[in-house]
Amino acid sequence: MSRRALTLLLSGFLVLALGVVGAFQEVPYVVLSPGPTENTIGEVDKKPVISITGRQTHATTGTLSLVTVAYQGGPAAQIDLLTALRGWIDPTVAVVPQETIFAPDRDPQEVEEENTVEMTNSQDSATAAALNELKIPYDMVVTVVSTEKGKPAEGKLRKDDQINYVDGKQAKNVDVVGDAVKAHKPGESVVFNVTRGKDKLDVTVPTIAGDQGQTLVGVLMQAKYKFPFEVDINVGDVGGPSAGLMFSLGILDKLTPGSLTGGKRIAGTGTIQPTGEVGAIGGIAQKMVGAKESGATVFLTPADNCAEASKAVPDGLRLVKADTLHNAVQALDALRTGKGNVPACDAG
């Protein structure tokens, strides 16, 4: 073999070896893909997703499925370049920078705890929204779950503190407290009136700027409700707040005679406020794929996600705009009866 041929052969092997090594090099990205769906009026592991005790319930038909997004990657298990490349060429998944899912200054355990609390808050907010829709009264208080290490609230607010007022404004829900904090400029102080044990006291907490410039104190809160009957939601390892709308609809369907779905296979997504407002979520494209794969023909879409969803909707899946729980119920009524307006998502 000539020296030139040997050189080319060795060079080829070197390029191949470098390519193989590079393909398995870890990269700071996360792959988002369609996750499992769960029928909120069905069962998981032979247990009802929604169980209601102490109140009459009614039979349901069809499906009201929540949808999820699965992910690969993260600080504790980074993906390799080859996995990222496969994701980039797959139209059903998304590859996003790791920091968009896991903030650089956040401990993964803190993120997991926050997701768990968000799911619990979402379930409680869903129940509250359903009861508000049915005009059934209940009680609620905002409590402290934990404070972030190194943030201003640490050592000032304590676990299980009940927040009564923020800067003199009644803490009607978690969002009211959060909005009151965000109304300050970083460096200003917030006055929390809390019940701690048997005492009521004012706690002054300075604010700082977060990574995105937002004002924060570093407190994780949870709304604790006292409902007139028990609503238990069982969804296994699903985390985050994006199933709120579908939980509310599932609760409503069980509490009211007749069927919301009319036997149709319906899926959807969206956060929910106790007052019934439906909020935007992430991963809408992957969630629509999961809905279609589960057999759904209708997909309830938060109004703020409509433009994005309309550009990526799978064939055979009808997008229905949902801005409030009440309007979502009316849309389902119109779909079932063929009477009334069914608000559609569009790209506008």
Short mmCIF file of C-alpha atoms in Angstrom, two decimals:
data_model
loop_
_atom_site.label_atom_id
_atom_site.label_comp_id
_atom_site.label_asym_id
_atom_site.label_seq_id
_atom_site.Cartn_x
_atom_site.Cartn_y
_atom_site.Cartn_z
CA MET A 1 0.00 0.00 0.00
CA SER A 2 1.36 3.40 -0.93
CA ARG A 3 2.16 6.02 1.72
CA ARG A 4 -0.60 8.28 0.29
CA ALA A 5 -3.22 5.51 0.50
CA LEU A 6 -2.11 4.62 4.03
CA THR A 7 -2.38 8.26 5.07
CA LEU A 8 -5.90 8.54 3.65
CA LEU A 9 -6.95 5.31 5.36
CA LEU A 10 -5.59 6.40 8.72
CA SER A 11 -7.23 9.81 8.30
CA GLY A 12 -10.54 8.16 7.53
CA PHE A 13 -10.31 5.99 10.64
CA LEU A 14 -9.45 9.08 12.72
CA VAL A 15 -12.43 11.04 11.39
CA LEU A 16 -14.70 8.04 12.03
CA ALA A 17 -13.36 7.61 15.57
CA LEU A 18 -13.81 11.30 16.32
CA GLY A 19 -17.34 11.14 14.91
CA VAL A 20 -18.22 8.15 17.11
CA VAL A 21 -16.75 9.83 20.21
CA GLY A 22 -18.52 13.09 19.36
CA ALA A 23 -21.86 11.35 18.88
CA PHE A 24 -21.73 10.14 22.48
CA GLN A 25 -20.56 13.47 23.90
CA GLU A 26 -23.06 14.78 26.45
CA VAL A 27 -24.81 18.01 25.48
CA PRO A 28 -26.90 20.45 27.60
CA TYR A 29 -30.22 19.88 25.83
CA VAL A 30 -33.52 18.23 26.74
CA VAL A 31 -35.66 16.18 24.34
CA LEU A 32 -39.42 16.69 24.73
CA SER A 33 -41.70 13.98 23.31
CA PRO A 34 -45.39 12.99 23.53
CA GLY A 35 -46.10 11.50 26.95
CA PRO A 36 -48.89 9.24 28.19
CA THR A 37 -52.52 10.33 28.38
CA GLU A 38 -54.90 9.60 31.25
CA ASN A 39 -58.70 9.66 31.07
CA THR A 40 -59.81 11.80 34.03
CA ILE A 41 -63.19 10.05 34.13
CA GLY A 42 -61.54 6.64 33.82
CA GLU A 43 -59.12 4.56 35.88
CA VAL A 44 -55.37 4.22 36.45
CA ASP A 45 -54.15 0.88 37.79
CA LYS A 46 -57.78 -0.14 38.44
CA LYS A 47 -58.37 2.95 40.60
CA PRO A 48 -60.53 5.90 39.51
CA VAL A 49 -58.51 8.93 38.46
CA ILE A 50 -61.12 11.08 40.25
CA SER A 51 -62.87 9.74 43.36
CA ILE A 52 -65.60 11.79 45.06
CA THR A 53 -66.82 10.91 48.56
CA GLY A 54 -69.68 12.57 50.40
CA ARG A 55 -71.55 13.81 47.34
CA GLN A 56 -73.77 12.11 44.77
CA THR A 57 -71.97 11.25 41.53
CA HIS A 58 -73.25 10.24 38.10
CA ALA A 59 -72.19 7.84 35.35
CA THR A 60 -69.96 9.16 32.55
CA THR A 61 -69.21 8.13 28.98
CA GLY A 62 -66.43 8.88 26.48
CA THR A 63 -63.08 10.26 27.62
CA LEU A 64 -61.78 13.53 29.03
CA SER A 65 -58.07 12.89 28.80
CA LEU A 66 -55.19 14.92 30.17
CA VAL A 67 -52.03 14.87 28.06
CA THR A 68 -48.40 15.00 29.11
CA VAL A 69 -44.91 15.62 27.78
CA ALA A 70 -42.08 13.18 28.48
CA TYR A 71 -38.49 14.41 28.59
CA GLN A 72 -34.98 13.02 28.29
CA GLY A 73 -32.01 14.87 29.73
CA GLY A 74 -31.41 17.27 32.56
CA PRO A 75 -28.48 18.02 34.89
CA ALA A 76 -28.52 14.55 36.43
CA ALA A 77 -28.82 12.61 33.13
CA GLN A 78 -27.62 14.63 30.15
CA ILE A 79 -28.35 13.29 26.67
CA ASP A 80 -25.67 12.64 24.07
CA LEU A 81 -25.28 14.44 20.76
CA LEU A 82 -26.68 11.49 18.79
CA THR A 83 -29.92 11.56 20.82
CA ALA A 84 -30.20 15.32 20.26
CA LEU A 85 -29.64 14.91 16.51
CA ARG A 86 -32.36 12.24 16.29
CA GLY A 87 -34.70 14.63 18.10
CA TRP A 88 -33.93 17.51 15.76
CA ILE A 89 -35.02 15.48 12.73
CA ASP A 90 -38.15 14.02 14.38
CA PRO A 91 -41.14 16.35 13.82
CA THR A 92 -43.04 14.92 16.82
CA VAL A 93 -40.41 15.96 19.38
CA ALA A 94 -38.62 19.15 20.39
CA VAL A 95 -35.03 19.68 21.50
CA VAL A 96 -34.62 22.65 23.83
CA PRO A 97 -31.71 24.08 25.85
CA GLN A 98 -31.47 22.48 29.27
CA GLU A 99 -31.79 25.80 31.09
CA THR A 100 -35.31 26.33 29.70
CA ILE A 101 -36.47 23.36 31.82
CA PHE A 102 -33.92 23.39 34.65
CA ALA A 103 -32.84 26.85 35.83
CA PRO A 104 -29.03 26.95 36.33
CA ASP A 105 -29.32 28.10 39.95
CA ARG A 106 -32.03 25.58 40.90
CA ASP A 107 -31.33 22.25 42.53
CA PRO A 108 -33.07 19.40 40.63
CA GLN A 109 -34.64 18.28 43.91
CA GLU A 110 -36.14 21.77 44.35
CA VAL A 111 -37.55 21.59 40.82
CA GLU A 112 -39.08 18.17 41.57
CA GLU A 113 -40.60 19.49 44.81
CA GLU A 114 -42.01 22.49 42.95
CA ASN A 115 -43.54 20.26 40.27
CA THR A 116 -45.18 18.12 42.97
CA VAL A 117 -46.59 21.19 44.71
CA GLU A 118 -47.78 22.59 41.37
CA MET A 119 -49.65 19.35 40.66
CA THR A 120 -51.28 19.43 44.11
CA ASN A 121 -52.17 23.10 43.63
CA SER A 122 -53.55 22.27 40.19
CA GLN A 123 -55.78 19.53 41.59
CA ASP A 124 -57.09 21.78 44.35
CA SER A 125 -57.61 24.68 41.93
CA ALA A 126 -59.44 22.33 39.58
CA THR A 127 -61.76 21.23 42.36
CA ALA A 128 -62.32 24.85 43.42
CA ALA A 129 -63.07 25.88 39.83
CA ALA A 130 -65.57 23.04 39.41
CA LEU A 131 -67.30 23.96 42.65
CA ASN A 132 -67.39 27.62 41.63
CA GLU A 133 -69.00 26.60 38.33
CA LEU A 134 -71.62 24.69 40.32
CA LYS A 135 -71.92 27.52 42.89
CA ILE A 136 -70.92 25.24 45.78
CA PRO A 137 -69.15 27.22 48.58
CA TYR A 138 -65.84 26.21 50.22
CA ASP A 139 -63.01 27.70 52.35
CA MET A 140 -59.35 28.34 51.40
CA VAL A 141 -56.10 29.60 52.97
CA VAL A 142 -52.61 30.17 51.48
CA THR A 143 -49.78 28.44 53.33
CA VAL A 144 -45.98 28.34 53.07
CA VAL A 145 -44.57 25.01 51.84
CA SER A 146 -40.88 25.96 52.00
CA THR A 147 -38.39 28.76 51.40
CA GLU A 148 -35.45 28.64 48.99
CA LYS A 149 -31.98 28.43 50.45
CA GLY A 150 -30.14 31.73 50.21
CA LYS A 151 -33.25 33.71 49.23
CA PRO A 152 -34.69 36.56 51.36
CA ALA A 153 -37.65 34.54 52.71
CA GLU A 154 -35.32 31.99 54.32
CA GLY A 155 -35.43 32.39 58.09
CA LYS A 156 -38.30 34.88 57.91
CA LEU A 157 -41.24 32.89 56.58
CA ARG A 158 -41.68 29.35 57.90
CA LYS A 159 -43.24 26.12 56.71
CA ASP A 160 -46.99 26.04 57.49
CA ASP A 161 -47.24 29.82 57.98
CA GLN A 162 -50.73 30.84 56.89
CA ILE A 163 -50.52 34.00 54.77
CA ASN A 164 -53.46 36.29 55.54
CA TYR A 165 -52.46 39.57 53.85
CA VAL A 166 -49.64 40.87 51.64
CA ASP A 167 -49.00 44.62 51.93
CA GLY A 168 -52.45 44.88 53.47
CA LYS A 169 -54.16 43.04 50.58
CA GLN A 170 -56.09 39.89 51.41
CA ALA A 171 -54.35 36.71 50.22
CA LYS A 172 -57.34 35.26 48.39
CA ASN A 173 -55.16 32.78 46.50
CA VAL A 174 -51.54 31.98 45.63
CA ASP A 175 -51.59 34.19 42.53
CA VAL A 176 -52.68 37.23 44.55
CA VAL A 177 -49.65 36.76 46.80
CA GLY A 178 -47.32 36.26 43.83
CA ASP A 179 -48.68 39.31 42.01
CA ALA A 180 -48.26 41.45 45.14
CA VAL A 181 -44.58 40.46 45.32
CA LYS A 182 -44.02 41.08 41.60
CA ALA A 183 -45.58 44.54 41.92
CA HIS A 184 -42.45 45.62 43.84
CA LYS A 185 -39.13 46.63 42.35
CA PRO A 186 -36.22 44.36 43.36
CA GLY A 187 -34.77 45.65 46.61
CA GLU A 188 -38.08 46.84 48.02
CA SER A 189 -39.70 44.99 50.93
CA VAL A 190 -42.96 43.06 51.17
CA VAL A 191 -44.99 42.85 54.38
CA PHE A 192 -46.63 39.47 54.98
CA ASN A 193 -49.27 39.15 57.67
CA VAL A 194 -49.19 35.50 58.75
CA THR A 195 -50.73 33.20 61.30
CA ARG A 196 -47.99 31.12 62.94
CA GLY A 197 -49.38 28.68 65.46
CA LYS A 198 -51.66 30.75 67.67
CA ASP A 199 -49.99 34.07 66.79
CA LYS A 200 -50.66 36.61 64.07
CA LEU A 201 -47.67 38.70 63.09
CA ASP A 202 -46.27 40.93 60.34
CA VAL A 203 -43.13 39.68 58.63
CA THR A 204 -41.13 42.09 56.44
CA VAL A 205 -39.19 40.38 53.66
CA PRO A 206 -36.85 42.15 51.19
CA THR A 207 -37.08 41.29 47.50
CA ILE A 208 -34.43 40.43 44.91
CA ALA A 209 -34.35 40.07 41.13
CA GLY A 210 -34.64 36.58 39.64
CA ASP A 211 -32.82 35.23 36.58
CA GLN A 212 -35.41 36.77 34.25
CA GLY A 213 -35.49 40.06 36.13
CA GLN A 214 -38.69 39.21 37.99
CA THR A 215 -39.12 40.28 41.62
CA LEU A 216 -39.10 37.43 44.13
CA VAL A 217 -38.59 36.53 47.78
CA GLY A 218 -37.98 32.79 47.38
CA VAL A 219 -41.07 31.20 48.90
CA LEU A 220 -43.02 28.16 47.70
CA MET A 221 -46.72 28.46 48.57
CA GLN A 222 -49.73 26.21 48.42
CA ALA A 223 -53.44 26.88 48.66
CA LYS A 224 -55.11 24.66 51.23
CA TYR A 225 -58.81 24.16 50.71
CA LYS A 226 -61.61 22.91 52.90
CA PHE A 227 -64.20 21.48 50.55
CA PRO A 228 -67.66 20.30 51.68
CA PHE A 229 -66.88 16.81 50.36
CA GLU A 230 -63.74 14.85 49.45
CA VAL A 231 -62.26 14.89 45.96
CA ASP A 232 -59.27 12.60 45.48
CA ILE A 233 -57.24 12.68 42.24
CA ASN A 234 -54.91 9.80 41.38
CA VAL A 235 -52.53 10.31 38.44
CA GLY A 236 -49.33 8.59 39.53
CA ASP A 237 -46.10 10.34 38.56
CA VAL A 238 -47.65 13.15 36.49
CA GLY A 239 -46.35 16.54 37.68
CA GLY A 240 -46.94 20.21 36.94
CA PRO A 241 -50.08 22.33 36.61
CA SER A 242 -51.12 21.80 32.99
CA ALA A 243 -53.85 19.20 33.62
CA GLY A 244 -56.02 21.61 35.62
CA LEU A 245 -58.71 22.15 32.98
CA MET A 246 -59.19 18.43 32.38
CA PHE A 247 -59.39 17.72 36.11
CA SER A 248 -62.12 20.36 36.46
CA LEU A 249 -64.10 18.91 33.57
CA GLY A 250 -63.75 15.41 34.98
CA ILE A 251 -65.04 16.57 38.38
CA LEU A 252 -67.94 18.42 36.76
CA ASP A 253 -68.85 15.41 34.64
CA LYS A 254 -69.03 13.19 37.72
CA LEU A 255 -71.03 15.71 39.77
CA THR A 256 -73.69 16.46 37.15
CA PRO A 257 -76.28 14.23 35.45
CA GLY A 258 -75.72 13.30 31.83
CA SER A 259 -72.46 13.19 29.91
CA LEU A 260 -70.27 16.19 29.04
CA THR A 261 -68.66 14.30 26.18
CA GLY A 262 -71.70 12.68 24.60
CA GLY A 263 -69.51 9.59 24.25
CA LYS A 264 -66.78 11.41 22.29
CA ARG A 265 -63.05 10.91 22.87
CA ILE A 266 -61.90 14.34 24.03
CA ALA A 267 -58.46 15.41 25.26
CA GLY A 268 -57.12 18.76 26.32
CA THR A 269 -54.72 20.80 28.38
CA GLY A 270 -54.47 24.08 30.24
CA THR A 271 -53.81 25.40 33.72
CA ILE A 272 -56.85 26.39 35.75
CA GLN A 273 -57.51 29.15 38.26
CA PRO A 274 -60.09 28.66 41.03
CA THR A 275 -62.08 31.38 39.26
CA GLY A 276 -62.13 29.28 36.08
CA GLU A 277 -59.60 31.05 33.83
CA VAL A 278 -57.62 28.67 31.61
CA GLY A 279 -53.92 29.42 31.18
CA ALA A 280 -51.28 28.59 28.57
CA ILE A 281 -48.97 25.58 28.83
CA GLY A 282 -45.74 24.37 27.24
CA GLY A 283 -45.16 21.46 24.86
CA ILE A 284 -48.43 21.96 22.99
CA ALA A 285 -47.18 20.24 19.81
CA GLN A 286 -46.12 17.10 21.68
CA LYS A 287 -49.37 17.04 23.67
CA MET A 288 -51.46 17.17 20.51
CA VAL A 289 -49.54 14.21 19.08
CA GLY A 290 -50.15 12.29 22.30
CA ALA A 291 -53.86 13.16 22.15
CA LYS A 292 -54.17 11.96 18.55
CA GLU A 293 -52.30 8.73 19.32
CA SER A 294 -54.72 8.07 22.21
CA GLY A 295 -57.68 8.22 19.81
CA ALA A 296 -58.97 11.69 20.68
CA THR A 297 -60.82 13.59 17.96
CA VAL A 298 -61.27 16.88 19.87
CA PHE A 299 -58.54 18.82 21.67
CA LEU A 300 -59.39 21.59 24.15
CA THR A 301 -56.69 24.22 23.69
CA PRO A 302 -55.88 27.22 25.91
CA ALA A 303 -56.66 30.42 24.01
CA ASP A 304 -53.07 31.65 24.38
CA ASN A 305 -51.76 28.44 22.77
CA CYS A 306 -54.13 28.54 19.78
CA ALA A 307 -51.80 30.26 17.32
CA GLU A 308 -48.96 27.81 17.97
CA ALA A 309 -51.28 24.78 18.05
CA SER A 310 -52.96 25.68 14.76
CA LYS A 311 -49.61 25.47 12.97
CA ALA A 312 -48.85 21.95 14.18
CA VAL A 313 -52.23 20.24 14.66
CA PRO A 314 -52.24 16.56 13.55
CA ASP A 315 -54.71 15.56 10.84
CA GLY A 316 -58.07 14.49 12.24
CA LEU A 317 -57.77 16.42 15.52
CA ARG A 318 -60.23 19.30 15.98
CA LEU A 319 -58.96 22.20 18.05
CA VAL A 320 -61.48 23.88 20.34
CA LYS A 321 -60.47 27.11 22.06
CA ALA A 322 -60.88 27.15 25.85
CA ASP A 323 -60.32 30.42 27.72
CA THR A 324 -62.47 29.61 30.77
CA LEU A 325 -63.95 26.50 32.33
CA HIS A 326 -67.46 27.82 31.74
CA ASN A 327 -66.79 28.37 28.04
CA ALA A 328 -65.20 24.92 27.76
CA VAL A 329 -68.36 23.37 29.23
CA GLN A 330 -70.51 25.34 26.77
CA ALA A 331 -68.30 24.19 23.87
CA LEU A 332 -68.71 20.56 24.95
CA ASP A 333 -72.47 21.07 25.19
CA ALA A 334 -72.48 22.45 21.63
CA LEU A 335 -70.38 19.53 20.36
CA ARG A 336 -72.70 17.03 22.04
CA THR A 337 -76.01 18.56 20.94
CA GLY A 338 -74.99 20.10 17.64
CA LYS A 339 -76.46 23.39 18.85
CA GLY A 340 -74.59 26.54 19.72
CA ASN A 341 -71.12 27.87 19.00
CA VAL A 342 -67.96 25.77 19.19
CA PRO A 343 -65.05 28.27 19.41
CA ALA A 344 -62.26 27.20 17.08
CA CYS A 345 -58.54 27.83 17.37
CA ASP A 346 -56.93 29.63 14.49
CA ALA A 347 -53.49 30.97 13.68
CA GLY A 348 -54.55 34.57 14.24
#
